[in-house]
Amino acid sequence: MQHTTSQILYKYWNEIRGRRMAPRRFEIEPARFASILPETFVVECEEGEGHRFRLAGTRVTEKLGFDLRGREFSDLFDGSEHADLKPFLASITGQGAVGIITAEMSTASGRKALFETLVLPLIHTEDRITRLLGALSNRNHEPWLGTEPLKPGRIVASDIIWPDGRPHAVAERMAPPPPSPFKYDFTRSRLVRSRRRLFRVYEGGR
């Protein structure tokens, strides 16, 4: 993470996360990172429905030259990069990884800019990661950005970060508890009432 925007958002996300795989969507308070809010976005990633932008900050839209809402996350990148994006996003949504992409984007006239994209997992419903919180910021602050729309970018580098050091250490915390090894046969028990309390008694044996 080389851009200040990414560092600020990651630090906030990690504090809210604690020791969990990811924080919940409604725990995120935009006011806590108001200074970088225009450079952030939210992606919806319901199973079978892709990874679509739900929200995008004004600065993101201005720099890219087009609105992201409703578009696929992969639309940011050239079609030749899409195959590599699938396992990258799967690590984030399935194992709680943090993703960082550095991409070069250009205009029709040949102007080029380098962007850093941070992608953070969020739990929204059913204890699954179905939202992504992210930030998109340009590395060199080109003054001409916003005067021409940018074309889908070429990925220069992509990195996966494990906040807790390894994927399994995170994913196991989200796994359902193992089934109890004790299975009771209620047909072999009897109810006993004593002083307003009700007990279920199982007969012992040798």
PDB file of C-alpha atoms in Angstrom:
ATOM      1  CA  MET A   1       0.000   0.000   0.000  1.00  0.00           C
ATOM      2  CA  GLN A   2       1.776   3.108  -1.228  1.00  0.00           C
ATOM      3  CA  HIS A   3      -1.021   5.668  -1.377  1.00  0.00           C
ATOM      4  CA  THR A   4      -2.154   7.555   1.727  1.00  0.00           C
ATOM      5  CA  THR A   5      -5.811   6.976   0.828  1.00  0.00           C
ATOM      6  CA  SER A   6      -5.328   3.205   0.891  1.00  0.00           C
ATOM      7  CA  GLN A   7      -3.424   3.357   4.172  1.00  0.00           C
ATOM      8  CA  ILE A   8      -6.125   5.424   5.897  1.00  0.00           C
ATOM      9  CA  LEU A   9      -8.971   3.158   4.760  1.00  0.00           C
ATOM     10  CA  TYR A  10      -7.122  -0.059   5.590  1.00  0.00           C
ATOM     11  CA  LYS A  11      -6.252   1.157   9.088  1.00  0.00           C
ATOM     12  CA  TYR A  12      -9.881   2.064   9.801  1.00  0.00           C
ATOM     13  CA  TRP A  13     -11.206  -1.225   8.394  1.00  0.00           C
ATOM     14  CA  ASN A  14      -8.712  -3.262  10.397  1.00  0.00           C
ATOM     15  CA  GLU A  15      -9.587  -1.483  13.657  1.00  0.00           C
ATOM     16  CA  ILE A  16     -13.302  -2.175  13.138  1.00  0.00           C
ATOM     17  CA  ARG A  17     -12.583  -5.780  12.121  1.00  0.00           C
ATOM     18  CA  GLY A  18     -10.806  -6.693  15.361  1.00  0.00           C
ATOM     19  CA  ARG A  19     -10.124 -10.435  15.335  1.00  0.00           C
ATOM     20  CA  ARG A  20     -12.901 -11.299  12.906  1.00  0.00           C
ATOM     21  CA  MET A  21     -12.668 -12.257   9.269  1.00  0.00           C
ATOM     22  CA  ALA A  22     -14.207  -8.907   8.283  1.00  0.00           C
ATOM     23  CA  PRO A  23     -16.376  -6.183   9.824  1.00  0.00           C
ATOM     24  CA  ARG A  24     -20.080  -5.939   9.098  1.00  0.00           C
ATOM     25  CA  ARG A  25     -21.335  -3.535   6.457  1.00  0.00           C
ATOM     26  CA  PHE A  26     -23.395  -1.475   8.891  1.00  0.00           C
ATOM     27  CA  GLU A  27     -20.491  -1.065  11.303  1.00  0.00           C
ATOM     28  CA  ILE A  28     -18.743   1.146   8.773  1.00  0.00           C
ATOM     29  CA  GLU A  29     -19.153   4.851   9.570  1.00  0.00           C
ATOM     30  CA  PRO A  30     -18.187   6.985   6.539  1.00  0.00           C
ATOM     31  CA  ALA A  31     -17.719  10.015   8.786  1.00  0.00           C
ATOM     32  CA  ARG A  32     -14.688   8.265  10.279  1.00  0.00           C
ATOM     33  CA  PHE A  33     -12.827   8.583   6.959  1.00  0.00           C
ATOM     34  CA  ALA A  34     -14.522  11.683   5.588  1.00  0.00           C
ATOM     35  CA  SER A  35     -11.283  13.110   4.181  1.00  0.00           C
ATOM     36  CA  ILE A  36     -10.967  10.246   1.683  1.00  0.00           C
ATOM     37  CA  LEU A  37     -14.662   9.410   1.235  1.00  0.00           C
ATOM     38  CA  PRO A  38     -14.807  10.823  -2.340  1.00  0.00           C
ATOM     39  CA  GLU A  39     -12.160   8.250  -3.341  1.00  0.00           C
ATOM     40  CA  THR A  40     -13.998   5.206  -1.967  1.00  0.00           C
ATOM     41  CA  PHE A  41     -16.516   2.770  -3.410  1.00  0.00           C
ATOM     42  CA  VAL A  42     -18.740  -0.150  -2.425  1.00  0.00           C
ATOM     43  CA  VAL A  43     -19.132  -3.291  -4.536  1.00  0.00           C
ATOM     44  CA  GLU A  44     -21.964  -5.811  -4.202  1.00  0.00           C
ATOM     45  CA  CYS A  45     -20.934  -9.425  -4.774  1.00  0.00           C
ATOM     46  CA  GLU A  46     -23.947 -11.684  -4.361  1.00  0.00           C
ATOM     47  CA  GLU A  47     -23.452 -15.264  -5.532  1.00  0.00           C
ATOM     48  CA  GLY A  48     -24.141 -15.677  -9.237  1.00  0.00           C
ATOM     49  CA  GLU A  49     -24.540 -11.926  -9.814  1.00  0.00           C
ATOM     50  CA  GLY A  50     -20.940 -10.819 -10.304  1.00  0.00           C
ATOM     51  CA  HIS A  51     -19.241  -7.915  -8.555  1.00  0.00           C
ATOM     52  CA  ARG A  52     -21.176  -4.714  -9.245  1.00  0.00           C
ATOM     53  CA  PHE A  53     -20.490  -1.199  -7.998  1.00  0.00           C
ATOM     54  CA  ARG A  54     -23.266   0.065  -5.711  1.00  0.00           C
ATOM     55  CA  LEU A  55     -21.622   3.345  -4.760  1.00  0.00           C
ATOM     56  CA  ALA A  56     -18.650   5.343  -6.016  1.00  0.00           C
ATOM     57  CA  GLY A  57     -17.212   8.545  -4.619  1.00  0.00           C
ATOM     58  CA  THR A  58     -17.307  11.762  -6.634  1.00  0.00           C
ATOM     59  CA  ARG A  59     -13.534  11.924  -6.998  1.00  0.00           C
ATOM     60  CA  VAL A  60     -13.442   8.388  -8.414  1.00  0.00           C
ATOM     61  CA  THR A  61     -16.062   9.274 -11.022  1.00  0.00           C
ATOM     62  CA  GLU A  62     -14.359  12.544 -11.921  1.00  0.00           C
ATOM     63  CA  LYS A  63     -10.932  10.999 -12.445  1.00  0.00           C
ATOM     64  CA  LEU A  64     -12.192   8.054 -14.492  1.00  0.00           C
ATOM     65  CA  GLY A  65     -14.501  10.196 -16.575  1.00  0.00           C
ATOM     66  CA  PHE A  66     -17.518   7.890 -16.178  1.00  0.00           C
ATOM     67  CA  ASP A  67     -19.936   6.665 -13.493  1.00  0.00           C
ATOM     68  CA  LEU A  68     -19.195   3.277 -11.947  1.00  0.00           C
ATOM     69  CA  ARG A  69     -22.587   2.550 -10.392  1.00  0.00           C
ATOM     70  CA  GLY A  70     -24.094  -0.619 -11.830  1.00  0.00           C
ATOM     71  CA  ARG A  71     -20.912  -1.592 -13.661  1.00  0.00           C
ATOM     72  CA  GLU A  72     -18.862  -4.707 -13.005  1.00  0.00           C
ATOM     73  CA  PHE A  73     -15.671  -4.318 -10.980  1.00  0.00           C
ATOM     74  CA  SER A  74     -13.834  -6.017 -13.842  1.00  0.00           C
ATOM     75  CA  ASP A  75     -14.885  -3.152 -16.165  1.00  0.00           C
ATOM     76  CA  LEU A  76     -12.024  -1.136 -14.660  1.00  0.00           C
ATOM     77  CA  PHE A  77      -9.557  -3.441 -16.374  1.00  0.00           C
ATOM     78  CA  ASP A  78      -8.827  -4.684 -19.870  1.00  0.00           C
ATOM     79  CA  GLY A  79     -10.547  -7.911 -20.908  1.00  0.00           C
ATOM     80  CA  SER A  80      -7.223  -9.738 -20.987  1.00  0.00           C
ATOM     81  CA  GLU A  81      -6.981  -9.246 -17.197  1.00  0.00           C
ATOM     82  CA  HIS A  82     -10.385 -10.694 -16.295  1.00  0.00           C
ATOM     83  CA  ALA A  83      -9.293 -14.331 -15.930  1.00  0.00           C
ATOM     84  CA  ASP A  84      -6.738 -13.353 -13.270  1.00  0.00           C
ATOM     85  CA  LEU A  85      -9.302 -11.269 -11.412  1.00  0.00           C
ATOM     86  CA  LYS A  86     -11.512 -14.280 -10.601  1.00  0.00           C
ATOM     87  CA  PRO A  87      -9.130 -16.049  -8.159  1.00  0.00           C
ATOM     88  CA  PHE A  88      -8.052 -12.641  -6.836  1.00  0.00           C
ATOM     89  CA  LEU A  89     -11.627 -11.716  -5.874  1.00  0.00           C
ATOM     90  CA  ALA A  90     -12.346 -15.250  -4.643  1.00  0.00           C
ATOM     91  CA  SER A  91      -9.558 -14.909  -2.064  1.00  0.00           C
ATOM     92  CA  ILE A  92     -11.204 -11.748  -0.753  1.00  0.00           C
ATOM     93  CA  THR A  93     -14.803 -12.964  -0.624  1.00  0.00           C
ATOM     94  CA  GLY A  94     -14.041 -16.535   0.429  1.00  0.00           C
ATOM     95  CA  GLN A  95     -11.097 -16.194   2.780  1.00  0.00           C
ATOM     96  CA  GLY A  96     -11.114 -12.612   4.017  1.00  0.00           C
ATOM     97  CA  ALA A  97      -8.041 -11.430   2.147  1.00  0.00           C
ATOM     98  CA  VAL A  98      -7.274  -7.792   1.362  1.00  0.00           C
ATOM     99  CA  GLY A  99      -6.514  -7.020  -2.268  1.00  0.00           C
ATOM    100  CA  ILE A 100      -4.361  -4.301  -3.822  1.00  0.00           C
ATOM    101  CA  ILE A 101      -4.174  -3.662  -7.562  1.00  0.00           C
ATOM    102  CA  THR A 102      -1.855  -1.242  -9.315  1.00  0.00           C
ATOM    103  CA  ALA A 103      -3.087  -0.522 -12.836  1.00  0.00           C
ATOM    104  CA  GLU A 104      -2.115   1.781 -15.661  1.00  0.00           C
ATOM    105  CA  MET A 105      -5.048   3.492 -17.361  1.00  0.00           C
ATOM    106  CA  SER A 106      -4.905   5.610 -20.486  1.00  0.00           C
ATOM    107  CA  THR A 107      -7.057   7.917 -22.573  1.00  0.00           C
ATOM    108  CA  ALA A 108      -7.811   7.700 -26.286  1.00  0.00           C
ATOM    109  CA  SER A 109      -5.227  10.418 -26.876  1.00  0.00           C
ATOM    110  CA  GLY A 110      -2.489   8.402 -25.171  1.00  0.00           C
ATOM    111  CA  ARG A 111      -2.275  10.076 -21.770  1.00  0.00           C
ATOM    112  CA  LYS A 112      -1.504   7.578 -18.994  1.00  0.00           C
ATOM    113  CA  ALA A 113      -2.054   7.480 -15.238  1.00  0.00           C
ATOM    114  CA  LEU A 114      -1.184   4.949 -12.557  1.00  0.00           C
ATOM    115  CA  PHE A 115      -3.900   3.982 -10.054  1.00  0.00           C
ATOM    116  CA  GLU A 116      -3.886   2.035  -6.809  1.00  0.00           C
ATOM    117  CA  THR A 117      -7.077   0.142  -5.952  1.00  0.00           C
ATOM    118  CA  LEU A 118      -7.626  -1.253  -2.450  1.00  0.00           C
ATOM    119  CA  VAL A 119     -10.351  -3.890  -1.918  1.00  0.00           C
ATOM    120  CA  LEU A 120     -11.571  -4.851   1.588  1.00  0.00           C
ATOM    121  CA  PRO A 121     -14.158  -7.518   2.509  1.00  0.00           C
ATOM    122  CA  LEU A 122     -17.380  -6.720   4.387  1.00  0.00           C
ATOM    123  CA  ILE A 123     -19.972  -9.055   5.874  1.00  0.00           C
ATOM    124  CA  HIS A 124     -23.492  -7.999   4.905  1.00  0.00           C
ATOM    125  CA  THR A 125     -25.920 -10.889   5.384  1.00  0.00           C
ATOM    126  CA  GLU A 126     -25.840 -14.477   6.632  1.00  0.00           C
ATOM    127  CA  ASP A 127     -22.273 -14.112   7.921  1.00  0.00           C
ATOM    128  CA  ARG A 128     -20.942 -14.085   4.364  1.00  0.00           C
ATOM    129  CA  ILE A 129     -18.819 -11.551   2.553  1.00  0.00           C
ATOM    130  CA  THR A 130     -21.227  -9.993   0.056  1.00  0.00           C
ATOM    131  CA  ARG A 131     -19.873  -6.435  -0.009  1.00  0.00           C
ATOM    132  CA  LEU A 132     -16.469  -4.961  -0.769  1.00  0.00           C
ATOM    133  CA  LEU A 133     -15.268  -1.610   0.505  1.00  0.00           C
ATOM    134  CA  GLY A 134     -12.567  -0.045  -1.609  1.00  0.00           C
ATOM    135  CA  ALA A 135     -10.589   3.001  -2.592  1.00  0.00           C
ATOM    136  CA  LEU A 136      -9.246   4.105  -5.954  1.00  0.00           C
ATOM    137  CA  SER A 137      -6.542   6.761  -6.023  1.00  0.00           C
ATOM    138  CA  ASN A 138      -4.062   7.869  -8.652  1.00  0.00           C
ATOM    139  CA  ARG A 139      -0.417   7.605  -7.736  1.00  0.00           C
ATOM    140  CA  ASN A 140       1.043  10.719  -9.383  1.00  0.00           C
ATOM    141  CA  HIS A 141      -1.814  13.276  -9.163  1.00  0.00           C
ATOM    142  CA  GLU A 142      -1.920  14.086 -12.889  1.00  0.00           C
ATOM    143  CA  PRO A 143      -3.656  17.497 -13.299  1.00  0.00           C
ATOM    144  CA  TRP A 144      -5.334  16.516 -16.578  1.00  0.00           C
ATOM    145  CA  LEU A 145      -7.400  13.701 -15.004  1.00  0.00           C
ATOM    146  CA  GLY A 146     -11.097  14.274 -15.561  1.00  0.00           C
ATOM    147  CA  THR A 147     -10.719  16.050 -18.877  1.00  0.00           C
ATOM    148  CA  GLU A 148     -10.828  12.775 -20.859  1.00  0.00           C
ATOM    149  CA  PRO A 149     -12.451   9.440 -20.002  1.00  0.00           C
ATOM    150  CA  LEU A 150     -10.044   6.638 -19.204  1.00  0.00           C
ATOM    151  CA  LYS A 151     -10.070   3.265 -20.924  1.00  0.00           C
ATOM    152  CA  PRO A 152      -9.975  -0.049 -19.006  1.00  0.00           C
ATOM    153  CA  GLY A 153      -6.554  -0.429 -17.436  1.00  0.00           C
ATOM    154  CA  ARG A 154      -3.640  -2.824 -17.619  1.00  0.00           C
ATOM    155  CA  ILE A 155      -2.760  -4.466 -14.296  1.00  0.00           C
ATOM    156  CA  VAL A 156       0.851  -3.741 -13.399  1.00  0.00           C
ATOM    157  CA  ALA A 157       0.809  -5.552 -10.046  1.00  0.00           C
ATOM    158  CA  SER A 158      -1.706  -7.258  -7.785  1.00  0.00           C
ATOM    159  CA  ASP A 159      -1.136  -8.299  -4.200  1.00  0.00           C
ATOM    160  CA  ILE A 160      -3.055 -10.270  -1.598  1.00  0.00           C
ATOM    161  CA  ILE A 161      -2.612  -9.403   2.085  1.00  0.00           C
ATOM    162  CA  TRP A 162      -3.697 -11.702   4.918  1.00  0.00           C
ATOM    163  CA  PRO A 163      -4.514  -9.452   7.892  1.00  0.00           C
ATOM    164  CA  ASP A 164      -3.948 -12.305  10.336  1.00  0.00           C
ATOM    165  CA  GLY A 165      -0.935 -13.771   8.584  1.00  0.00           C
ATOM    166  CA  ARG A 166      -2.474 -16.705   6.709  1.00  0.00           C
ATOM    167  CA  PRO A 167      -5.830 -17.505   5.088  1.00  0.00           C
ATOM    168  CA  HIS A 168      -6.868 -20.431   7.254  1.00  0.00           C
ATOM    169  CA  ALA A 169      -6.399 -18.519  10.490  1.00  0.00           C
ATOM    170  CA  VAL A 170      -9.059 -16.079   9.294  1.00  0.00           C
ATOM    171  CA  ALA A 171     -11.473 -18.414   7.535  1.00  0.00           C
ATOM    172  CA  GLU A 172     -11.750 -20.842  10.437  1.00  0.00           C
ATOM    173  CA  ARG A 173     -13.258 -18.140  12.615  1.00  0.00           C
ATOM    174  CA  MET A 174     -16.147 -17.818  10.195  1.00  0.00           C
ATOM    175  CA  ALA A 175     -16.785 -21.566   9.941  1.00  0.00           C
ATOM    176  CA  PRO A 176     -19.883 -22.903  11.719  1.00  0.00           C
ATOM    177  CA  PRO A 177     -19.185 -24.725  14.995  1.00  0.00           C
ATOM    178  CA  PRO A 178     -18.633 -28.480  14.643  1.00  0.00           C
ATOM    179  CA  PRO A 179     -21.625 -30.674  15.461  1.00  0.00           C
ATOM    180  CA  SER A 180     -21.816 -31.924  19.005  1.00  0.00           C
ATOM    181  CA  PRO A 181     -20.482 -35.476  19.462  1.00  0.00           C
ATOM    182  CA  PHE A 182     -23.268 -36.112  21.966  1.00  0.00           C
ATOM    183  CA  LYS A 183     -26.583 -37.212  20.493  1.00  0.00           C
ATOM    184  CA  TYR A 184     -29.400 -37.766  22.915  1.00  0.00           C
ATOM    185  CA  ASP A 185     -32.230 -40.239  22.465  1.00  0.00           C
ATOM    186  CA  PHE A 186     -35.126 -38.409  24.121  1.00  0.00           C
ATOM    187  CA  THR A 187     -37.344 -41.509  23.905  1.00  0.00           C
ATOM    188  CA  ARG A 188     -35.166 -43.152  26.555  1.00  0.00           C
ATOM    189  CA  SER A 189     -35.575 -40.354  29.111  1.00  0.00           C
ATOM    190  CA  ARG A 190     -38.265 -39.219  31.583  1.00  0.00           C
ATOM    191  CA  LEU A 191     -39.332 -35.825  32.890  1.00  0.00           C
ATOM    192  CA  VAL A 192     -39.113 -35.135  36.629  1.00  0.00           C
ATOM    193  CA  ARG A 193     -40.644 -32.047  38.303  1.00  0.00           C
ATOM    194  CA  SER A 194     -39.108 -30.705  41.502  1.00  0.00           C
ATOM    195  CA  ARG A 195     -39.961 -27.359  43.147  1.00  0.00           C
ATOM    196  CA  ARG A 196     -41.218 -25.621  40.005  1.00  0.00           C
ATOM    197  CA  ARG A 197     -38.322 -26.939  37.929  1.00  0.00           C
ATOM    198  CA  LEU A 198     -38.488 -29.538  35.216  1.00  0.00           C
ATOM    199  CA  PHE A 199     -35.615 -31.956  34.630  1.00  0.00           C
ATOM    200  CA  ARG A 200     -35.055 -34.528  31.914  1.00  0.00           C
ATOM    201  CA  VAL A 201     -33.490 -37.640  33.443  1.00  0.00           C
ATOM    202  CA  TYR A 202     -31.570 -40.257  31.478  1.00  0.00           C
ATOM    203  CA  GLU A 203     -31.231 -43.704  32.968  1.00  0.00           C
ATOM    204  CA  GLY A 204     -27.665 -44.739  33.651  1.00  0.00           C
ATOM    205  CA  GLY A 205     -26.129 -48.082  32.830  1.00  0.00           C
ATOM    206  CA  ARG A 206     -23.048 -50.191  33.146  1.00  0.00           C
TER     207      ARG A 206
END
